[in-house]
Short mmCIF file of C-alpha atoms in Angstrom, two decimals:
data_model
loop_
_atom_site.label_atom_id
_atom_site.label_comp_id
_atom_site.label_asym_id
_atom_site.label_seq_id
_atom_site.Cartn_x
_atom_site.Cartn_y
_atom_site.Cartn_z
CA MET H 1 6.74 43.71 4.13
CA ALA H 2 5.23 41.65 7.69
CA PRO H 3 1.39 41.57 7.20
CA SER H 4 -1.12 43.79 9.10
CA LEU H 5 -1.42 42.91 12.53
CA GLN H 6 -5.60 43.50 11.23
CA GLU H 7 -5.17 40.63 8.37
CA PRO H 8 -6.42 36.92 10.07
CA LEU H 9 -3.69 34.92 10.86
CA LEU H 10 -5.29 32.08 8.53
CA SER H 11 -6.11 32.84 5.30
CA SER H 12 -9.34 30.49 3.42
CA TYR H 13 -8.21 28.17 0.76
CA ASP H 14 -8.97 30.24 -2.60
CA ASP H 15 -6.51 32.51 -1.29
CA GLU H 16 -3.81 30.71 -0.64
CA ILE H 17 -4.05 29.06 -3.94
CA THR H 18 -4.03 31.94 -5.60
CA SER H 19 -0.83 33.24 -3.92
CA ALA H 20 0.70 29.75 -4.67
CA GLN H 21 0.40 30.28 -7.93
CA GLU H 22 1.63 34.22 -7.88
CA ASN H 23 4.34 32.54 -5.74
CA GLY H 24 4.97 29.95 -8.64
CA VAL H 25 4.45 26.82 -6.09
CA ALA H 26 0.93 25.62 -7.44
CA HIS H 27 2.22 22.64 -8.15
CA LEU H 28 3.31 21.48 -4.80
CA LEU H 29 -0.32 21.65 -3.27
CA PRO H 30 -2.55 18.28 -3.43
CA PRO H 31 -5.08 17.69 -5.73
CA VAL H 32 -7.73 17.81 -3.26
CA THR H 33 -9.90 16.34 -5.48
CA SER H 34 -8.41 13.35 -6.45
CA LEU H 35 -7.41 12.38 -2.99
CA ASP H 36 -9.07 9.11 -1.40
CA ARG H 37 -7.62 9.89 1.48
CA PRO H 38 -8.06 13.03 3.62
CA LEU H 39 -5.57 15.20 4.27
CA SER H 40 -3.93 15.41 8.05
CA LYS H 41 -3.17 18.37 9.52
CA VAL H 42 0.31 18.68 8.72
CA GLU H 43 -0.02 18.09 4.86
CA ILE H 44 -2.83 20.72 4.80
CA LEU H 45 -0.16 23.32 6.74
CA GLU H 46 2.58 22.23 4.40
CA SER H 47 0.27 23.28 1.26
CA PHE H 48 0.23 26.31 2.54
CA ASP H 49 3.56 26.56 3.15
CA HIS H 50 5.85 27.83 0.78
CA GLU H 51 9.17 26.01 1.71
CA VAL H 52 7.25 22.41 1.40
CA SER H 53 10.39 20.58 1.42
CA ARG H 54 11.41 22.05 4.76
CA SER H 55 8.45 21.08 6.55
CA LEU H 56 7.74 17.36 6.15
CA GLN H 57 10.16 14.97 7.18
CA THR H 58 12.49 13.40 4.83
CA ASP H 59 13.43 9.82 5.39
CA LEU H 60 16.59 10.06 7.91
CA GLN H 61 14.61 12.79 9.65
CA THR H 62 12.18 10.11 10.14
CA ILE H 63 14.60 7.38 11.21
CA ILE H 64 16.16 9.89 13.43
CA ASN H 65 13.35 11.13 14.81
CA THR H 66 11.96 7.59 15.50
CA ILE H 67 15.33 6.74 17.56
CA ASN H 68 14.97 9.42 20.08
CA LEU H 69 11.82 9.14 20.71
CA TYR H 70 12.15 5.22 21.20
CA VAL H 71 15.86 5.72 23.15
CA GLY H 72 15.18 7.47 26.44
CA VAL H 73 16.75 7.36 29.61
CA GLY H 74 15.63 3.67 29.80
CA ILE H 75 18.93 3.29 27.44
CA LEU H 76 20.67 3.41 31.39
CA SER H 77 18.66 0.26 32.83
CA LEU H 78 19.68 -1.88 29.28
CA GLY H 79 23.18 -3.48 31.35
CA TYR H 80 20.90 -4.10 34.45
CA ALA H 81 18.27 -6.17 31.82
CA VAL H 82 21.14 -8.35 30.83
CA ARG H 83 21.94 -8.97 34.10
CA LEU H 84 18.92 -10.05 34.75
CA GLY H 85 18.36 -12.73 32.18
CA GLY H 86 22.41 -13.55 31.43
CA TRP H 87 23.54 -13.50 28.29
CA ALA H 88 20.74 -15.18 26.21
CA SER H 89 18.98 -11.79 27.07
CA MET H 90 20.77 -10.57 24.33
CA VAL H 91 18.86 -12.82 22.02
CA LEU H 92 15.73 -12.58 23.45
CA GLN H 93 16.07 -8.55 23.19
CA ALA H 94 16.71 -9.62 19.41
CA VAL H 95 13.27 -11.24 19.06
CA LEU H 96 11.48 -8.33 21.17
CA ALA H 97 12.80 -5.97 18.67
CA LEU H 98 11.76 -7.88 15.81
CA LEU H 99 8.33 -7.89 17.14
CA LEU H 100 8.13 -4.17 18.45
CA CYS H 101 8.96 -3.16 15.03
CA TYR H 102 6.46 -5.81 13.66
CA SER H 103 3.75 -4.15 15.73
CA ALA H 104 4.69 -0.67 14.43
CA LYS H 105 4.25 -1.55 10.99
CA LEU H 106 0.50 -3.01 11.84
CA ILE H 107 -0.68 0.23 13.39
CA CYS H 108 0.48 1.65 9.88
CA ARG H 109 -1.27 -1.30 7.21
CA SER H 110 -4.72 -0.98 9.89
CA PHE H 111 -5.01 2.69 9.02
CA ASP H 112 -5.82 1.75 5.33
CA ARG H 113 -9.18 0.85 7.17
CA VAL H 114 -10.36 3.99 8.72
CA PRO H 115 -12.82 5.54 7.39
CA PRO H 116 -12.37 8.38 4.84
CA ASN H 117 -13.79 10.97 7.30
CA LEU H 118 -11.25 10.61 9.96
CA VAL H 119 -7.41 11.64 10.09
CA PRO H 120 -5.32 8.16 10.49
CA SER H 121 -4.78 8.80 14.10
CA TYR H 122 -4.23 6.03 16.60
CA PRO H 123 -7.60 7.42 18.70
CA ASN H 124 -9.30 7.08 14.99
CA LEU H 125 -8.23 3.76 14.41
CA GLY H 126 -9.24 2.71 18.30
CA HIS H 127 -12.72 4.09 17.16
CA THR H 128 -12.52 2.27 13.60
CA VAL H 129 -12.17 -1.14 15.74
CA PHE H 130 -14.13 -1.19 18.91
CA GLY H 131 -16.07 2.01 18.50
CA VAL H 132 -15.70 4.99 21.13
CA PRO H 133 -14.69 2.71 23.79
CA GLY H 134 -11.35 2.08 21.89
CA GLN H 135 -11.07 5.44 20.64
CA PHE H 136 -10.84 6.12 24.70
CA ALA H 137 -8.74 3.14 25.63
CA VAL H 138 -6.20 4.29 23.37
CA MET H 139 -6.76 7.84 24.27
CA LEU H 140 -6.16 7.68 27.99
CA MET H 141 -3.54 4.58 27.95
CA GLY H 142 -1.17 5.86 25.18
CA GLY H 143 -1.72 9.82 27.16
CA ALA H 144 -0.77 7.92 30.23
CA GLU H 145 2.00 6.29 28.68
CA PHE H 146 3.82 9.38 26.89
CA PHE H 147 2.73 12.14 30.11
CA GLY H 148 4.08 9.93 32.51
CA ALA H 149 7.39 9.44 30.73
CA LEU H 150 7.50 13.21 30.03
CA CYS H 151 7.08 13.66 33.78
CA LEU H 152 10.10 11.08 34.78
CA CYS H 153 12.07 13.02 31.94
CA LEU H 154 11.21 16.29 33.33
CA ILE H 155 12.77 14.61 36.77
CA VAL H 156 15.67 13.19 35.61
CA ILE H 157 16.55 16.83 34.18
CA TRP H 158 15.81 18.73 37.57
CA GLN H 159 17.95 16.07 39.50
CA SER H 160 20.89 16.17 36.45
CA ILE H 161 21.08 20.14 36.80
CA THR H 162 20.88 19.86 41.26
CA MET H 163 23.94 17.54 40.96
CA LEU H 164 25.96 19.86 38.61
CA LEU H 165 24.67 22.84 40.88
CA PRO H 166 26.52 23.88 44.54
CA SER H 167 24.08 22.77 47.38
CA TYR H 168 24.28 25.86 48.88
CA PRO H 169 20.97 28.50 47.96
CA LEU H 170 21.78 30.38 45.06
CA CYS H 171 21.05 34.37 45.55
CA LEU H 172 20.32 36.87 43.29
CA GLY H 173 19.82 40.59 45.51
CA VAL H 174 17.59 39.55 48.68
CA TYR H 175 15.33 37.17 46.46
CA CYS H 176 17.23 33.10 46.97
CA MET H 177 16.47 30.51 45.71
CA ILE H 178 17.52 26.59 46.42
CA PRO H 179 19.09 24.07 43.91
CA MET H 180 15.79 22.40 42.48
CA GLU H 181 14.17 25.91 42.32
CA VAL H 182 16.97 26.72 40.02
CA ALA H 183 16.46 23.77 38.30
CA ILE H 184 12.93 23.61 37.46
CA LEU H 185 13.27 27.48 36.55
CA GLY H 186 16.35 26.21 33.95
CA SER H 187 14.12 23.96 32.65
CA THR H 188 11.44 26.04 31.84
CA LEU H 189 13.11 28.37 30.00
CA ILE H 190 15.03 25.64 27.45
CA MET H 191 11.95 23.59 27.86
CA VAL H 192 9.19 25.74 26.67
CA PRO H 193 10.43 27.04 22.78
CA ALA H 194 11.50 23.04 22.15
CA VAL H 195 7.84 22.04 22.68
CA LEU H 196 6.63 24.61 20.53
CA ILE H 197 8.45 23.64 17.04
CA ARG H 198 5.60 23.09 14.85
CA THR H 199 6.69 19.78 13.66
CA PHE H 200 8.85 16.68 13.80
CA SER H 201 11.30 18.00 11.00
CA ARG H 202 12.10 21.14 13.08
CA LEU H 203 12.42 18.73 15.75
CA THR H 204 15.20 16.87 14.02
CA SER H 205 18.15 19.19 15.49
CA LEU H 206 17.18 18.03 18.89
CA SER H 207 16.92 14.44 17.66
CA ILE H 208 20.62 14.37 16.56
CA SER H 209 21.52 15.82 19.93
CA GLY H 210 19.75 13.24 21.76
CA VAL H 211 20.55 10.37 19.52
CA ILE H 212 24.49 11.19 19.91
CA SER H 213 23.95 11.90 23.79
CA SER H 214 22.68 7.78 23.64
CA LEU H 215 25.89 7.15 21.30
CA LEU H 216 28.43 8.77 23.85
CA LEU H 217 27.06 7.06 26.85
CA THR H 218 27.79 3.62 24.90
CA SER H 219 30.78 4.85 24.20
CA VAL H 220 32.00 5.59 27.75
CA VAL H 221 30.89 2.13 28.99
CA ILE H 222 32.75 0.48 26.16
CA ILE H 223 35.61 2.83 26.53
CA ALA H 224 35.32 2.03 30.67
CA TYR H 225 35.79 -2.17 29.69
CA ALA H 226 38.64 -0.86 27.53
CA MET H 227 40.44 0.80 30.00
CA ASP H 228 40.30 -2.15 32.56
CA PRO H 229 39.31 -5.42 30.97
CA GLN H 230 39.88 -7.45 34.35
CA GLN H 231 37.78 -5.34 36.49
CA LYS H 232 40.48 -4.02 38.40
CA ASP H 233 38.81 -0.96 38.88
CA VAL H 234 35.80 -2.25 40.04
CA ALA H 235 35.52 -2.86 43.56
CA ASP H 236 32.62 -5.00 43.81
CA PRO H 237 33.66 -9.16 43.42
CA ALA H 238 31.00 -10.02 41.98
CA ALA H 239 31.61 -7.99 38.63
CA ARG H 240 33.84 -11.26 37.39
CA GLU H 241 30.43 -13.27 37.51
CA HIS H 242 28.64 -13.54 34.36
CA GLU H 243 25.64 -15.77 33.47
CA VAL H 244 24.64 -17.55 30.45
CA ILE H 245 20.71 -17.47 31.51
CA ASP H 246 18.92 -17.12 34.45
CA TRP H 247 15.29 -18.15 33.88
CA ASP H 248 14.00 -17.10 37.41
CA HIS H 249 14.41 -13.08 36.55
CA LEU H 250 14.74 -13.81 32.72
CA PRO H 251 10.68 -12.17 32.06
CA MET H 252 11.64 -9.73 34.48
CA ALA H 253 14.50 -8.39 32.01
CA ALA H 254 11.91 -8.86 29.59
CA GLY H 255 9.73 -6.87 30.62
CA ILE H 256 12.42 -3.94 30.79
CA MET H 257 13.58 -4.22 27.46
CA ILE H 258 9.79 -4.55 25.93
CA VAL H 259 9.19 -1.11 27.78
CA SER H 260 12.21 0.39 26.32
CA LEU H 261 11.50 -0.58 23.00
CA SER H 262 7.82 1.04 23.38
CA GLY H 263 6.42 3.97 22.14
CA HIS H 264 4.03 3.11 19.13
CA ALA H 265 1.81 5.86 20.10
CA GLY H 266 3.71 8.47 18.46
CA VAL H 267 4.29 6.40 15.40
CA PRO H 268 0.68 7.98 13.77
CA SER H 269 2.30 11.56 14.05
CA LEU H 270 6.10 10.59 13.38
CA ARG H 271 4.18 8.75 9.65
CA ARG H 272 1.71 11.94 9.09
CA SER H 273 4.71 13.86 9.21
CA MET H 274 6.46 12.46 6.64
CA LYS H 275 6.95 13.56 3.03
CA ASN H 276 6.65 10.04 1.90
CA PRO H 277 4.52 8.04 4.06
CA GLU H 278 4.77 4.99 1.84
CA ASN H 279 8.19 4.68 2.90
CA PHE H 280 7.10 4.63 6.77
CA GLU H 281 7.87 0.49 7.22
CA ARG H 282 11.34 0.52 5.46
CA CYS H 283 12.24 3.61 7.82
CA ILE H 284 10.87 2.04 10.94
CA SER H 285 12.54 -0.86 10.38
CA ILE H 286 15.99 0.68 10.11
CA ALA H 287 15.40 2.86 12.82
CA PHE H 288 14.72 -0.23 14.83
CA PHE H 289 17.48 -2.09 14.21
CA SER H 290 19.45 0.99 14.65
CA ILE H 291 17.71 0.98 18.09
CA TYR H 292 18.96 -2.58 18.88
CA VAL H 293 22.28 -1.83 18.31
CA ILE H 294 22.56 0.65 20.33
CA TYR H 295 20.92 -1.10 23.02
CA SER H 296 22.69 -4.35 22.53
CA THR H 297 25.86 -2.60 22.74
CA ILE H 298 25.37 -0.61 25.84
CA GLY H 299 23.83 -3.59 27.30
CA GLY H 300 26.53 -6.16 26.56
CA PHE H 301 29.65 -3.90 27.01
CA ALA H 302 27.92 -2.98 30.99
CA TYR H 303 27.57 -6.20 31.74
CA LEU H 304 30.71 -7.62 30.13
CA TYR H 305 32.53 -4.83 32.61
CA PHE H 306 29.95 -4.67 35.13
CA GLY H 307 29.10 -8.63 35.70
CA GLU H 308 26.36 -9.56 38.27
CA ALA H 309 27.38 -6.38 39.87
CA THR H 310 25.31 -4.22 36.86
CA GLN H 311 23.32 -2.04 38.87
CA VAL H 312 19.75 -0.92 38.23
CA LEU H 313 21.05 1.87 36.26
CA ILE H 314 24.43 1.98 34.31
CA THR H 315 25.47 5.12 35.71
CA GLY H 316 25.45 4.17 39.49
CA ASN H 317 28.57 2.08 38.35
CA LEU H 318 30.28 3.80 36.44
CA ASN H 319 30.33 7.38 38.81
CA ASP H 320 30.87 4.45 41.93
CA SER H 321 33.70 2.22 40.75
CA SER H 322 35.04 1.99 37.42
CA SER H 323 38.18 2.81 35.45
CA VAL H 324 36.55 6.26 34.12
CA THR H 325 35.13 7.13 37.79
CA GLY H 326 36.90 10.76 38.88
CA PHE H 327 38.41 11.13 35.13
CA ILE H 328 39.51 14.26 34.86
CA LEU H 329 38.63 15.43 31.15
CA LEU H 330 39.58 19.40 31.74
CA LYS H 331 41.18 21.09 33.97
CA ILE H 332 41.59 24.73 33.66
CA GLY H 333 42.84 26.22 37.65
CA SER H 334 40.62 25.10 39.77
CA PHE H 335 37.73 24.53 37.21
CA THR H 336 37.76 20.94 36.55
CA ILE H 337 35.26 18.70 34.29
CA THR H 338 35.29 15.00 35.10
CA ILE H 339 33.83 11.94 33.12
CA ASN H 340 31.34 11.71 36.19
CA GLN H 341 29.80 15.78 35.41
CA LEU H 342 29.68 14.52 31.68
CA ILE H 343 27.70 11.44 32.32
CA ILE H 344 25.31 13.55 34.25
CA VAL H 345 25.28 16.31 31.37
CA LEU H 346 24.25 13.20 28.79
CA VAL H 347 21.96 12.04 30.80
CA ALA H 348 20.00 15.15 30.80
CA THR H 349 20.78 15.92 27.31
CA SER H 350 18.67 12.39 26.21
CA ALA H 351 16.14 12.97 28.56
CA TYR H 352 16.07 16.53 27.09
CA THR H 353 15.70 15.90 23.83
CA THR H 354 12.59 13.15 24.18
CA CYS H 355 10.46 16.05 26.12
CA PRO H 356 9.03 17.46 23.08
CA ALA H 357 8.70 15.07 21.09
CA LEU H 358 6.31 12.96 24.36
CA VAL H 359 4.74 16.43 24.33
CA TYR H 360 3.59 16.67 20.34
CA VAL H 361 2.36 13.46 21.01
CA VAL H 362 0.18 13.64 23.97
CA ALA H 363 -0.76 16.96 22.41
CA GLU H 364 -2.07 14.77 19.28
CA LEU H 365 -4.22 12.74 21.02
CA ILE H 366 -6.14 15.29 22.40
CA VAL H 367 -6.66 17.51 19.88
CA ASP H 368 -7.36 14.50 17.61
CA LEU H 369 -9.79 13.48 20.32
CA LEU H 370 -11.48 16.88 20.23
CA ARG H 371 -11.92 16.80 16.22
CA GLY H 372 -13.91 14.47 16.45
CA ASP H 373 -15.34 13.42 12.90
CA SER H 374 -13.34 16.28 11.65
CA ALA H 375 -11.40 14.83 8.45
CA THR H 376 -9.05 18.13 8.14
CA HIS H 377 -7.34 20.55 10.78
CA ILE H 378 -5.14 22.81 10.16
CA PRO H 379 -2.79 23.50 13.27
CA GLY H 380 -2.89 27.01 14.87
CA ALA H 381 -3.08 28.34 17.96
CA GLY H 382 -5.03 25.74 19.38
CA ASP H 383 -2.14 23.28 18.49
CA LEU H 384 0.33 25.64 20.73
CA VAL H 385 -2.19 26.03 23.73
CA ALA H 386 -2.43 22.06 23.97
CA ARG H 387 0.86 21.74 24.04
CA THR H 388 1.41 24.39 26.49
CA ILE H 389 -1.26 22.63 29.14
CA VAL H 390 0.27 19.59 28.34
CA LEU H 391 3.90 20.95 29.37
CA GLY H 392 2.35 22.76 32.50
CA LEU H 393 0.50 19.95 33.91
CA ALA H 394 3.73 17.57 33.57
CA TYR H 395 5.26 20.02 35.64
CA VAL H 396 3.11 20.10 38.06
CA VAL H 397 2.53 16.73 38.47
CA ALA H 398 6.40 15.70 38.39
CA ILE H 399 6.19 18.45 41.96
CA VAL H 400 3.67 17.38 43.41
CA ALA H 401 4.08 13.42 43.27
CA TYR H 402 7.53 14.11 42.99
CA ASP H 403 8.15 11.25 45.60
CA VAL H 404 5.83 8.99 44.79
CA LEU H 405 5.51 9.01 40.37
CA ASP H 406 8.29 6.50 39.74
CA ASN H 407 6.25 4.17 41.54
CA VAL H 408 3.18 5.09 40.12
CA GLU H 409 5.10 5.45 36.61
CA SER H 410 6.07 1.23 36.97
CA ILE H 411 3.22 0.01 37.00
CA VAL H 412 0.95 2.48 34.71
CA GLY H 413 3.76 2.89 32.53
CA GLY H 414 4.98 -0.28 31.76
CA VAL H 415 0.83 -1.92 31.19
CA CYS H 416 0.37 0.88 28.93
CA SER H 417 3.33 0.97 27.00
CA VAL H 418 3.01 -2.90 26.54
CA SER H 419 -0.55 -2.46 25.54
CA VAL H 420 -0.48 0.62 22.89
CA SER H 421 2.65 -1.07 21.10
CA LEU H 422 2.26 -4.82 21.31
CA PHE H 423 -1.72 -5.55 22.35
CA LEU H 424 -3.56 -3.14 20.63
CA PRO H 425 -1.95 -3.16 17.00
CA ALA H 426 -2.15 -7.01 16.66
CA LEU H 427 -6.07 -6.36 18.29
CA PHE H 428 -7.01 -3.76 15.71
CA TYR H 429 -5.01 -5.31 13.16
CA PHE H 430 -6.94 -8.94 13.58
CA LYS H 431 -10.05 -7.50 13.77
CA LEU H 432 -9.63 -5.07 10.81
CA TYR H 433 -7.85 -7.95 8.62
CA ASN H 434 -9.12 -11.35 9.68
CA LYS H 435 -11.48 -12.04 7.24
CA GLU H 436 -8.44 -11.72 5.24
CA LEU H 437 -5.26 -13.29 6.54
CA SER H 438 -3.53 -16.35 5.62
CA SER H 439 -3.54 -18.88 7.87
CA SER H 440 -0.24 -18.23 8.85
CA ASN H 441 -0.16 -14.28 9.18
CA ARG H 442 -3.82 -15.11 11.14
CA THR H 443 -1.40 -17.70 13.02
CA LEU H 444 1.26 -15.04 13.53
CA VAL H 445 -1.03 -12.45 14.73
CA SER H 446 -2.92 -14.65 16.93
CA ILE H 447 0.43 -15.81 18.71
CA VAL H 448 1.18 -11.71 19.33
CA ILE H 449 -1.95 -11.06 20.54
CA ILE H 450 -1.45 -13.78 23.25
CA VAL H 451 2.17 -13.56 24.02
CA SER H 452 1.61 -9.67 24.32
CA ALA H 453 -1.67 -10.35 26.90
CA ALA H 454 0.93 -12.33 29.30
CA ALA H 455 3.32 -9.83 28.73
CA VAL H 456 0.61 -6.91 30.07
CA PHE H 457 -0.39 -8.97 33.20
CA GLY H 458 3.56 -9.92 33.88
CA ILE H 459 4.89 -6.74 33.79
CA GLY H 460 1.69 -5.44 36.02
CA ALA H 461 2.87 -8.32 38.45
CA VAL H 462 6.43 -7.76 38.32
CA SER H 463 5.81 -3.70 38.68
CA LEU H 464 3.76 -4.45 42.03
CA GLU H 465 7.05 -6.26 43.04
CA ILE H 466 9.51 -4.13 42.43
CA THR H 467 7.59 -1.58 43.98
CA SER H 468 6.98 -3.15 47.47
CA ASP H 469 11.01 -3.30 47.74
CA PRO H 470 11.97 0.35 48.57
CA VAL H 471 15.55 -0.55 48.00
CA LEU H 472 14.88 -0.97 44.53
CA THR H 473 12.44 1.26 44.10
CA SER H 474 14.91 4.50 45.57
CA THR H 475 17.60 2.75 42.83
CA VAL H 476 15.53 3.54 40.19
CA LEU H 477 16.10 7.36 40.18
CA ASP H 478 19.51 7.31 41.28
CA LEU H 479 21.57 8.52 39.14
#
């Protein structure tokens, strides 16, 4: 029987214990008095859920959600990264994957030093190390990174939808809309329900779709090469040219790879949503290995097939001049589906499935910051409002700054990504454990701090160079 509308949405803890005992699930409630750390908001909520086992992430769900969070539309630029650095950049990518995986683990290990009156979140970790400035630094940089990525994903979705629609206005009665308006409205209808999904475990179905889209995009590149290993269908003769190593452009290649492996602002949310958070380091290792396999495969085959003609986005090569360009997948009368349209759908799907996780993380950063010293928080209407506001602001920013957002994000997003995913994790860990580290570990962490600091300045400089080139900048969002 449905509860009365007059009843409170969240009952007291004592009432929940009584209800749990009556329903035979009292053993699933955590022993609050024996805990040596505060419950995260997800744990508290799920303690009151009669389907606990379905509400927190399993290890496999954590791996899938992590892969989808990191592997977004950035996968399209990995072939270009290999072109910039030559074949040697494939080795560099493996080293960077290990480095970013290690820094993700440093964040989680640092949570052991967060005071028990604080939920183990990234902003609270910053507060533990550097006080309020550290807290706001994490909040601003992590929020800027994910919010910027969210806005760009929305733009990619809109562009993809408009490419599938007819070029003329679409009318319903006397009201007509141009394709971009249709794309914005249509994306809103499918985006709102997705961002209101309560936990990461329930995002898994979307994450699976995103991972499959990335795998299919990779498969298209492999198939294109397999159908034309001699590059006869590639118009640009530069496709037959390959470099072992390009020292001049290797730093830029490294920057693209680092940004594509960044996303550590979401690590705390992923870990706190697990049934067995003690297994997180193993899950992050498997996830990063899988990400490297996907990245190295699509990057390697893209460069193998298109060589020095590899464009900033691999979709440009596939749609313009390749063995699969214009290939008809399905034809029924006058209705046809080509490989070009499939690629557009896969790109849009990859961007769409990443958006809910981005909104989730940004909203959690805000809620954790507003919560202050509170060690507990039960998600409710406030969390849904925060996510709705984040999504609404992203729509406004993406629409208003449509023509310049890629320039701003290339600078802000790159610097923030490296700072949040590489520099701050190593710095925080060093500050918290400096006196306990062995000389070898201290040296390793110090090297990470120095390298990441250099990467922050380097990526900032490279981003400025890219944004000053109108040709290259216009190519970045040309799908």
